[in-house]
Amino acid sequence: MPKSKQPQHLLVIRSSAMGDVAMLPHALRPLRAACPDLKITVVTRKLFAPFFAGLDVDFLYIDPKGEHKRPSGLWRLAREAKRLGVDAVADCHDVLRSQLFRLFMCLRGVRVESIHKGRFAKWLRMGSSSECVQPLKHSVIRYCDTIRRLGLSFGDPTPAPKPQMANPMGEKQGRWVGVAPFSAHPGKIYPLDSMSRVIEALSKQYDRVFVHSGGGEELKFAQAQESKYGNVTALNGRLDLKGELELISHLDCVVSMDSLVMHMASLVATPVVSIWGATHPKLGFLGYGCAPEGVVQRDDLTCRPCSVYGKKACKYKDYRCMTGIKPEEIVERVEQLIG
């Protein structure tokens, strides 16, 4: 597109889920390099702002459970975006809320584009043998394509460079490993008794092990590991999201499910051993730039993948896609990545 007709102020929408928001900075990095004069505003939740550190973007925060829960709130948000001078919208979410926002921007004469999620292609992969799953376009590339349809030209992103960040846990001595045992759905969670064995082995091989978790039962598990081993630390309540990202940048490796911490590690170029059950990395959700050698999964099950996002219950009721993975395999893969 001629430069005179290219957007001057781009607004990019992605407000959830956390892992998907954490993939968006990968798409904005080459855009910023190719279009240094372009003004970029990200519509997301305030909590997620640390993901975009160093990208020179502005924010228009959305509160989907409060101020912007109803259409009237989204109308006001669109009015604010127009007042800021937004002349193009890239909807990288494409849910009802963002669709309404797009409509309100269209009514104000703003050009919009939305992500093509490839739902049909993903549905075709369900129940296929893992060995037969052909790789689909990565979500980060889908974000890039959405922006490029607005007339902005830039290449696909390279893996993120290693940033210089403060270490919130003090001076690092020896080798540090992180473990993120949890996810939003059972089909993406490695059995906790087996994960306890993984943490035990890692605590013997490495100088410090950090357990990432939420609250409630997740925190109880993390604290139980901390009480067993003197060099294991439960992070919940000790660090906020920004602090966790800073810590991950100093780790030698992270063991993660198909979940947020994998994507956080990809933002700071930390090696990841990712464990996959109901979902599959070839559906486009592997941490961007994460080495495929770090993927641990069962390739002998014809029922995998059974779900794109892991929400579907196991038809065998035993989640054999996870229970069949041995703790020793995970520990060995960590050692291979760390070298």
mmCIF file of C-alpha atoms in Angstrom:
data_model
loop_
_atom_site.group_PDB
_atom_site.id
_atom_site.type_symbol
_atom_site.label_atom_id
_atom_site.label_comp_id
_atom_site.label_asym_id
_atom_site.label_seq_id
_atom_site.Cartn_x
_atom_site.Cartn_y
_atom_site.Cartn_z
ATOM 1 C CA MET A 1 0.000 0.000 0.000
ATOM 2 C CA PRO A 2 1.287 3.511 -0.740
ATOM 3 C CA LYS A 3 2.809 5.043 2.354
ATOM 4 C CA SER A 4 0.366 7.945 2.252
ATOM 5 C CA LYS A 5 -2.520 5.479 2.700
ATOM 6 C CA GLN A 6 -0.935 3.302 5.373
ATOM 7 C CA PRO A 7 -2.310 3.485 8.929
ATOM 8 C CA GLN A 8 -0.662 6.096 11.115
ATOM 9 C CA HIS A 9 -2.126 4.897 14.424
ATOM 10 C CA LEU A 10 -2.790 1.175 14.758
ATOM 11 C CA LEU A 11 -4.866 -0.303 17.555
ATOM 12 C CA VAL A 12 -4.340 -4.017 18.301
ATOM 13 C CA ILE A 13 -6.855 -5.969 20.425
ATOM 14 C CA ARG A 14 -6.096 -9.022 22.563
ATOM 15 C CA SER A 15 -7.443 -9.115 26.123
ATOM 16 C CA SER A 16 -7.304 -12.864 26.982
ATOM 17 C CA ALA A 17 -6.260 -15.612 27.530
ATOM 18 C CA MET A 18 -2.942 -14.809 29.187
ATOM 19 C CA GLY A 19 -0.880 -17.163 27.039
ATOM 20 C CA ASP A 20 -2.402 -15.769 23.848
ATOM 21 C CA VAL A 21 -1.734 -12.205 24.983
ATOM 22 C CA ALA A 22 1.874 -13.181 25.729
ATOM 23 C CA MET A 23 2.274 -14.251 22.083
ATOM 24 C CA LEU A 24 1.227 -10.838 20.742
ATOM 25 C CA PRO A 25 4.557 -9.039 21.483
ATOM 26 C CA HIS A 26 6.311 -11.403 19.061
ATOM 27 C CA ALA A 27 4.131 -10.007 16.245
ATOM 28 C CA LEU A 28 4.626 -6.387 17.283
ATOM 29 C CA ARG A 29 8.419 -6.629 17.453
ATOM 30 C CA PRO A 30 9.059 -6.850 13.653
ATOM 31 C CA LEU A 31 6.207 -4.386 13.037
ATOM 32 C CA ARG A 32 7.912 -1.812 15.246
ATOM 33 C CA ALA A 33 11.256 -2.419 13.504
ATOM 34 C CA ALA A 34 9.724 -2.013 10.017
ATOM 35 C CA CYS A 35 7.485 0.949 10.906
ATOM 36 C CA PRO A 36 9.295 3.021 13.536
ATOM 37 C CA ASP A 37 7.003 6.034 13.057
ATOM 38 C CA LEU A 38 3.778 4.053 13.421
ATOM 39 C CA LYS A 39 1.889 4.734 16.623
ATOM 40 C CA ILE A 40 0.727 1.447 18.196
ATOM 41 C CA THR A 41 -1.892 1.159 20.937
ATOM 42 C CA VAL A 42 -2.678 -2.214 22.516
ATOM 43 C CA VAL A 43 -6.120 -2.914 23.963
ATOM 44 C CA THR A 44 -5.613 -5.425 26.755
ATOM 45 C CA ARG A 45 -5.907 -5.768 30.522
ATOM 46 C CA LYS A 46 -3.605 -3.705 32.699
ATOM 47 C CA LEU A 47 -2.232 -6.885 34.289
ATOM 48 C CA PHE A 48 -0.670 -7.924 30.966
ATOM 49 C CA ALA A 49 1.316 -4.745 30.309
ATOM 50 C CA PRO A 50 4.667 -6.318 31.412
ATOM 51 C CA PHE A 51 4.553 -8.641 28.390
ATOM 52 C CA PHE A 52 5.119 -5.622 26.121
ATOM 53 C CA ALA A 53 8.183 -4.198 27.892
ATOM 54 C CA GLY A 54 10.623 -2.508 25.528
ATOM 55 C CA LEU A 55 8.220 -2.359 22.565
ATOM 56 C CA ASP A 56 7.330 1.357 22.652
ATOM 57 C CA VAL A 57 3.568 0.826 22.582
ATOM 58 C CA ASP A 58 0.735 2.665 24.300
ATOM 59 C CA PHE A 59 -2.168 0.995 26.077
ATOM 60 C CA LEU A 60 -5.911 1.378 26.203
ATOM 61 C CA TYR A 61 -6.850 -0.828 29.112
ATOM 62 C CA ILE A 62 -10.017 -2.877 28.991
ATOM 63 C CA ASP A 63 -11.942 -4.106 32.037
ATOM 64 C CA PRO A 64 -14.200 -6.874 30.654
ATOM 65 C CA LYS A 65 -15.695 -7.701 34.048
ATOM 66 C CA GLY A 66 -16.357 -4.114 35.048
ATOM 67 C CA GLU A 67 -16.440 -0.906 33.050
ATOM 68 C CA HIS A 68 -16.428 -2.611 29.643
ATOM 69 C CA LYS A 69 -18.667 -5.576 30.420
ATOM 70 C CA ARG A 70 -21.662 -4.139 28.548
ATOM 71 C CA PRO A 71 -21.949 -2.765 24.991
ATOM 72 C CA SER A 72 -22.237 0.763 26.397
ATOM 73 C CA GLY A 73 -18.778 0.400 27.938
ATOM 74 C CA LEU A 74 -17.326 -0.843 24.654
ATOM 75 C CA TRP A 75 -18.950 2.104 22.888
ATOM 76 C CA ARG A 76 -17.141 4.467 25.246
ATOM 77 C CA LEU A 77 -13.897 2.571 24.695
ATOM 78 C CA ALA A 78 -14.296 2.953 20.924
ATOM 79 C CA ARG A 79 -15.023 6.646 21.370
ATOM 80 C CA GLU A 80 -11.809 7.026 23.364
ATOM 81 C CA ALA A 81 -9.838 5.151 20.690
ATOM 82 C CA LYS A 82 -11.183 7.449 17.982
ATOM 83 C CA ARG A 83 -10.342 10.483 20.088
ATOM 84 C CA LEU A 84 -6.741 9.251 20.300
ATOM 85 C CA GLY A 85 -6.530 9.263 16.509
ATOM 86 C CA VAL A 86 -6.725 5.516 15.810
ATOM 87 C CA ASP A 87 -7.206 4.954 12.071
ATOM 88 C CA ALA A 88 -6.891 1.134 11.878
ATOM 89 C CA VAL A 89 -7.853 -1.779 14.140
ATOM 90 C CA ALA A 90 -6.326 -5.281 14.153
ATOM 91 C CA ASP A 91 -8.581 -7.599 16.136
ATOM 92 C CA CYS A 92 -6.306 -10.480 17.180
ATOM 93 C CA HIS A 93 -9.002 -11.958 19.433
ATOM 94 C CA ASP A 94 -12.262 -12.178 17.445
ATOM 95 C CA VAL A 95 -14.697 -12.868 20.268
ATOM 96 C CA LEU A 96 -18.082 -11.223 20.817
ATOM 97 C CA ARG A 97 -16.573 -8.366 22.837
ATOM 98 C CA SER A 98 -13.930 -7.510 20.257
ATOM 99 C CA GLN A 99 -16.460 -7.934 17.438
ATOM 100 C CA LEU A 100 -18.700 -5.302 19.048
ATOM 101 C CA PHE A 101 -15.724 -3.010 19.468
ATOM 102 C CA ARG A 102 -14.854 -3.492 15.791
ATOM 103 C CA LEU A 103 -18.408 -2.606 14.807
ATOM 104 C CA PHE A 104 -18.305 0.578 16.854
ATOM 105 C CA MET A 105 -14.993 1.557 15.233
ATOM 106 C CA CYS A 106 -16.417 0.833 11.769
ATOM 107 C CA LEU A 107 -19.322 3.163 12.531
ATOM 108 C CA ARG A 108 -16.708 5.832 13.209
ATOM 109 C CA GLY A 109 -15.113 5.272 9.812
ATOM 110 C CA VAL A 110 -12.098 3.290 11.027
ATOM 111 C CA ARG A 111 -10.738 0.417 8.963
ATOM 112 C CA VAL A 112 -10.713 -2.960 10.772
ATOM 113 C CA GLU A 113 -9.377 -6.473 10.223
ATOM 114 C CA SER A 114 -9.815 -9.606 12.345
ATOM 115 C CA ILE A 115 -7.752 -12.730 12.868
ATOM 116 C CA HIS A 116 -8.391 -15.838 10.763
ATOM 117 C CA LYS A 117 -8.174 -18.578 13.371
ATOM 118 C CA GLY A 118 -8.339 -21.538 10.994
ATOM 119 C CA ARG A 119 -10.987 -23.272 13.098
ATOM 120 C CA PHE A 120 -11.989 -25.740 10.388
ATOM 121 C CA ALA A 121 -8.408 -26.843 9.754
ATOM 122 C CA LYS A 122 -7.903 -27.363 13.483
ATOM 123 C CA TRP A 123 -11.138 -29.352 13.743
ATOM 124 C CA LEU A 124 -9.926 -31.656 10.965
ATOM 125 C CA ARG A 125 -6.876 -32.542 13.087
ATOM 126 C CA MET A 126 -8.934 -33.792 16.035
ATOM 127 C CA GLY A 127 -8.500 -37.503 16.718
ATOM 128 C CA SER A 128 -5.662 -37.850 14.239
ATOM 129 C CA SER A 129 -2.536 -39.767 15.047
ATOM 130 C CA SER A 130 0.036 -37.390 16.500
ATOM 131 C CA GLU A 131 2.510 -38.488 13.850
ATOM 132 C CA CYS A 132 0.085 -37.489 11.108
ATOM 133 C CA VAL A 133 -0.724 -34.000 12.342
ATOM 134 C CA GLN A 134 0.534 -31.499 9.774
ATOM 135 C CA PRO A 135 1.750 -28.218 11.287
ATOM 136 C CA LEU A 136 -0.755 -25.374 11.102
ATOM 137 C CA LYS A 137 0.123 -21.702 10.934
ATOM 138 C CA HIS A 138 1.421 -20.438 14.276
ATOM 139 C CA SER A 139 -0.829 -18.039 16.193
ATOM 140 C CA VAL A 140 1.906 -15.386 16.114
ATOM 141 C CA ILE A 141 1.943 -15.535 12.291
ATOM 142 C CA ARG A 142 -1.856 -15.251 12.299
ATOM 143 C CA TYR A 143 -1.467 -12.060 14.380
ATOM 144 C CA CYS A 144 1.056 -10.746 11.835
ATOM 145 C CA ASP A 145 -1.243 -11.567 8.913
ATOM 146 C CA THR A 146 -4.111 -9.679 10.567
ATOM 147 C CA ILE A 147 -1.968 -6.551 10.827
ATOM 148 C CA ARG A 148 -0.552 -6.968 7.313
ATOM 149 C CA ARG A 149 -4.075 -7.009 5.822
ATOM 150 C CA LEU A 150 -4.346 -3.390 6.965
ATOM 151 C CA GLY A 151 -1.606 -2.431 4.509
ATOM 152 C CA LEU A 152 1.441 -2.582 6.778
ATOM 153 C CA SER A 153 4.403 -4.503 5.398
ATOM 154 C CA PHE A 154 6.824 -6.394 7.650
ATOM 155 C CA GLY A 155 8.376 -9.841 7.881
ATOM 156 C CA ASP A 156 7.663 -12.748 10.190
ATOM 157 C CA PRO A 157 9.310 -12.407 13.604
ATOM 158 C CA THR A 158 12.510 -14.130 14.574
ATOM 159 C CA PRO A 159 12.748 -15.667 18.078
ATOM 160 C CA ALA A 160 12.944 -13.065 20.827
ATOM 161 C CA PRO A 161 16.418 -11.866 21.864
ATOM 162 C CA LYS A 162 17.645 -12.342 25.420
ATOM 163 C CA PRO A 163 16.730 -9.212 27.411
ATOM 164 C CA GLN A 164 18.686 -7.629 30.232
ATOM 165 C CA MET A 165 16.423 -7.740 33.277
ATOM 166 C CA ALA A 166 16.870 -7.409 37.005
ATOM 167 C CA ASN A 167 16.832 -10.636 39.018
ATOM 168 C CA PRO A 168 14.101 -10.388 41.668
ATOM 169 C CA MET A 169 15.467 -13.430 43.533
ATOM 170 C CA GLY A 170 18.951 -12.039 44.101
ATOM 171 C CA GLU A 171 22.301 -12.968 42.679
ATOM 172 C CA LYS A 172 22.247 -16.161 40.649
ATOM 173 C CA GLN A 173 24.698 -18.878 41.564
ATOM 174 C CA GLY A 174 24.730 -22.211 39.770
ATOM 175 C CA ARG A 175 21.932 -23.477 37.529
ATOM 176 C CA TRP A 176 18.308 -22.484 38.085
ATOM 177 C CA VAL A 177 15.234 -24.278 36.733
ATOM 178 C CA GLY A 178 11.556 -23.335 36.813
ATOM 179 C CA VAL A 179 8.576 -25.698 36.935
ATOM 180 C CA ALA A 180 5.020 -24.675 35.976
ATOM 181 C CA PRO A 181 2.859 -27.747 36.728
ATOM 182 C CA PHE A 182 -0.593 -26.278 36.124
ATOM 183 C CA SER A 183 -2.943 -25.222 33.367
ATOM 184 C CA ALA A 184 -6.590 -24.228 33.082
ATOM 185 C CA HIS A 185 -7.780 -27.678 31.933
ATOM 186 C CA PRO A 186 -7.121 -31.265 33.171
ATOM 187 C CA GLY A 187 -6.096 -32.425 29.687
ATOM 188 C CA LYS A 188 -3.078 -30.134 29.897
ATOM 189 C CA ILE A 189 -1.878 -31.019 33.429
ATOM 190 C CA TYR A 190 0.772 -33.644 34.091
ATOM 191 C CA PRO A 191 -0.221 -35.882 37.079
ATOM 192 C CA LEU A 192 0.936 -34.166 40.251
ATOM 193 C CA ASP A 193 2.383 -37.290 41.844
ATOM 194 C CA SER A 194 4.606 -37.703 38.786
ATOM 195 C CA MET A 195 5.419 -34.006 38.791
ATOM 196 C CA SER A 196 6.547 -34.354 42.414
ATOM 197 C CA ARG A 197 9.086 -36.923 41.217
ATOM 198 C CA VAL A 198 10.245 -34.529 38.514
ATOM 199 C CA ILE A 199 10.754 -31.749 41.068
ATOM 200 C CA GLU A 200 12.605 -34.118 43.403
ATOM 201 C CA ALA A 201 15.015 -35.122 40.621
ATOM 202 C CA LEU A 202 15.534 -31.515 39.502
ATOM 203 C CA SER A 203 16.240 -30.408 43.073
ATOM 204 C CA LYS A 204 19.055 -32.973 43.238
ATOM 205 C CA GLN A 205 20.606 -31.956 39.913
ATOM 206 C CA TYR A 206 20.253 -28.173 39.977
ATOM 207 C CA ASP A 207 21.038 -25.441 42.462
ATOM 208 C CA ARG A 208 17.554 -23.888 42.688
ATOM 209 C CA VAL A 209 14.095 -24.918 41.495
ATOM 210 C CA PHE A 210 11.193 -22.456 41.341
ATOM 211 C CA VAL A 211 7.572 -23.632 41.233
ATOM 212 C CA HIS A 212 5.129 -21.340 39.400
ATOM 213 C CA SER A 213 1.505 -21.660 40.477
ATOM 214 C CA GLY A 214 -1.734 -19.908 41.178
ATOM 215 C CA GLY A 215 -3.443 -19.858 44.559
ATOM 216 C CA GLY A 216 -5.620 -22.426 46.304
ATOM 217 C CA GLU A 217 -4.741 -26.062 45.694
ATOM 218 C CA GLU A 218 -1.991 -25.085 43.276
ATOM 219 C CA LEU A 219 -0.260 -23.075 45.981
ATOM 220 C CA LYS A 220 -0.624 -25.946 48.449
ATOM 221 C CA PHE A 221 1.177 -28.254 46.030
ATOM 222 C CA ALA A 222 3.957 -25.718 45.449
ATOM 223 C CA GLN A 223 4.407 -25.117 49.170
ATOM 224 C CA ALA A 224 4.504 -28.866 49.829
ATOM 225 C CA GLN A 225 7.428 -29.160 47.400
ATOM 226 C CA GLU A 226 9.147 -26.229 49.062
ATOM 227 C CA SER A 227 8.817 -27.878 52.476
ATOM 228 C CA LYS A 228 10.370 -31.124 51.171
ATOM 229 C CA TYR A 229 13.440 -29.711 49.474
ATOM 230 C CA GLY A 230 15.604 -26.891 50.743
ATOM 231 C CA ASN A 231 16.403 -25.485 47.297
ATOM 232 C CA VAL A 232 12.794 -25.422 45.997
ATOM 233 C CA THR A 233 10.869 -22.114 46.152
ATOM 234 C CA ALA A 234 7.121 -21.613 45.687
ATOM 235 C CA LEU A 235 6.696 -18.310 43.831
ATOM 236 C CA ASN A 236 3.024 -17.478 44.338
ATOM 237 C CA GLY A 237 2.729 -14.431 46.579
ATOM 238 C CA ARG A 238 6.438 -13.643 46.301
ATOM 239 C CA LEU A 239 6.437 -12.112 42.793
ATOM 240 C CA ASP A 240 3.952 -10.302 40.603
ATOM 241 C CA LEU A 241 3.678 -11.015 36.859
ATOM 242 C CA LYS A 242 6.494 -8.598 36.028
ATOM 243 C CA GLY A 243 8.727 -10.232 38.650
ATOM 244 C CA GLU A 244 7.996 -13.708 37.318
ATOM 245 C CA LEU A 245 8.930 -12.629 33.808
ATOM 246 C CA GLU A 246 12.166 -11.144 35.117
ATOM 247 C CA LEU A 247 12.982 -14.334 37.018
ATOM 248 C CA ILE A 248 12.230 -16.543 33.998
ATOM 249 C CA SER A 249 14.738 -14.508 31.987
ATOM 250 C CA HIS A 250 17.458 -15.701 34.415
ATOM 251 C CA LEU A 251 16.490 -19.382 34.454
ATOM 252 C CA ASP A 252 18.476 -21.977 32.534
ATOM 253 C CA CYS A 253 15.322 -23.889 31.623
ATOM 254 C CA VAL A 254 11.589 -24.000 32.390
ATOM 255 C CA VAL A 255 9.397 -27.113 32.564
ATOM 256 C CA SER A 256 5.878 -26.091 31.568
ATOM 257 C CA MET A 257 2.564 -27.411 30.392
ATOM 258 C CA ASP A 258 0.868 -25.976 27.294
ATOM 259 C CA SER A 259 0.270 -22.838 29.342
ATOM 260 C CA LEU A 260 1.267 -19.268 30.146
ATOM 261 C CA VAL A 261 4.777 -19.850 31.523
ATOM 262 C CA MET A 262 5.840 -21.488 28.243
ATOM 263 C CA HIS A 263 4.899 -18.299 26.398
ATOM 264 C CA MET A 264 6.504 -16.068 29.018
ATOM 265 C CA ALA A 265 9.737 -18.025 28.605
ATOM 266 C CA SER A 266 9.564 -17.550 24.830
ATOM 267 C CA LEU A 267 9.413 -13.773 25.359
ATOM 268 C CA VAL A 268 12.747 -13.812 27.213
ATOM 269 C CA ALA A 269 14.519 -16.543 25.201
ATOM 270 C CA THR A 270 14.634 -19.093 28.032
ATOM 271 C CA PRO A 271 14.714 -22.769 26.930
ATOM 272 C CA VAL A 272 11.459 -24.661 27.583
ATOM 273 C CA VAL A 273 10.620 -28.313 28.118
ATOM 274 C CA SER A 274 6.903 -28.349 27.323
ATOM 275 C CA ILE A 275 4.611 -31.274 28.199
ATOM 276 C CA TRP A 276 1.643 -31.902 25.896
ATOM 277 C CA GLY A 277 -1.411 -34.079 26.496
ATOM 278 C CA ALA A 278 -4.836 -33.418 24.972
ATOM 279 C CA THR A 279 -3.473 -30.574 22.827
ATOM 280 C CA HIS A 280 -0.705 -30.635 20.224
ATOM 281 C CA PRO A 281 2.135 -28.191 19.458
ATOM 282 C CA LYS A 282 1.533 -28.475 15.708
ATOM 283 C CA LEU A 283 -1.846 -26.743 16.076
ATOM 284 C CA GLY A 284 0.016 -23.441 16.323
ATOM 285 C CA PHE A 285 0.390 -22.833 20.058
ATOM 286 C CA LEU A 286 3.954 -23.878 20.850
ATOM 287 C CA GLY A 287 5.876 -21.036 22.488
ATOM 288 C CA TYR A 288 7.190 -18.931 19.611
ATOM 289 C CA GLY A 289 10.845 -19.725 19.024
ATOM 290 C CA CYS A 290 10.840 -22.623 21.518
ATOM 291 C CA ALA A 291 12.979 -25.519 20.330
ATOM 292 C CA PRO A 292 10.946 -28.536 19.157
ATOM 293 C CA GLU A 293 13.527 -30.693 20.974
ATOM 294 C CA GLY A 294 11.940 -29.479 24.192
ATOM 295 C CA VAL A 295 8.526 -30.970 23.380
ATOM 296 C CA VAL A 296 7.549 -34.022 25.453
ATOM 297 C CA GLN A 297 4.453 -35.908 24.288
ATOM 298 C CA ARG A 298 3.091 -39.324 23.372
ATOM 299 C CA ASP A 299 3.153 -39.919 19.639
ATOM 300 C CA ASP A 300 1.663 -43.412 19.879
ATOM 301 C CA LEU A 301 -1.938 -42.387 20.633
ATOM 302 C CA THR A 302 -4.425 -42.100 17.771
ATOM 303 C CA CYS A 303 -6.780 -40.087 20.025
ATOM 304 C CA ARG A 304 -4.365 -37.140 20.162
ATOM 305 C CA PRO A 305 -5.045 -34.334 19.785
ATOM 306 C CA CYS A 306 -8.599 -34.472 21.105
ATOM 307 C CA SER A 307 -8.932 -30.754 21.782
ATOM 308 C CA VAL A 308 -7.537 -27.488 20.448
ATOM 309 C CA TYR A 309 -7.493 -25.769 23.839
ATOM 310 C CA GLY A 310 -7.625 -28.772 26.191
ATOM 311 C CA LYS A 311 -11.194 -28.219 27.380
ATOM 312 C CA LYS A 312 -12.563 -31.588 26.239
ATOM 313 C CA ALA A 313 -12.783 -34.366 28.833
ATOM 314 C CA CYS A 314 -10.844 -37.565 28.146
ATOM 315 C CA LYS A 315 -13.110 -40.169 26.538
ATOM 316 C CA TYR A 316 -11.150 -42.897 28.349
ATOM 317 C CA LYS A 317 -11.368 -40.949 31.641
ATOM 318 C CA ASP A 318 -7.701 -41.620 32.424
ATOM 319 C CA TYR A 319 -5.823 -38.944 30.427
ATOM 320 C CA ARG A 320 -3.431 -41.576 29.152
ATOM 321 C CA CYS A 321 -1.805 -38.908 26.994
ATOM 322 C CA MET A 322 -0.298 -37.543 30.214
ATOM 323 C CA THR A 323 -0.025 -40.591 32.468
ATOM 324 C CA GLY A 324 2.061 -42.408 29.860
ATOM 325 C CA ILE A 325 4.899 -39.869 30.074
ATOM 326 C CA LYS A 326 7.649 -40.908 32.501
ATOM 327 C CA PRO A 327 9.186 -38.341 34.889
ATOM 328 C CA GLU A 328 12.654 -39.514 33.871
ATOM 329 C CA GLU A 329 11.965 -38.485 30.287
ATOM 330 C CA ILE A 330 11.184 -34.930 31.373
ATOM 331 C CA VAL A 331 14.274 -34.656 33.570
ATOM 332 C CA GLU A 332 16.466 -36.011 30.788
ATOM 333 C CA ARG A 333 15.045 -33.486 28.330
ATOM 334 C CA VAL A 334 15.873 -30.631 30.721
ATOM 335 C CA GLU A 335 19.493 -31.791 30.875
ATOM 336 C CA GLN A 336 19.648 -32.011 27.086
ATOM 337 C CA LEU A 337 18.405 -28.437 26.642
ATOM 338 C CA ILE A 338 20.689 -27.000 29.305
ATOM 339 C CA GLY A 339 23.587 -28.937 27.875
#
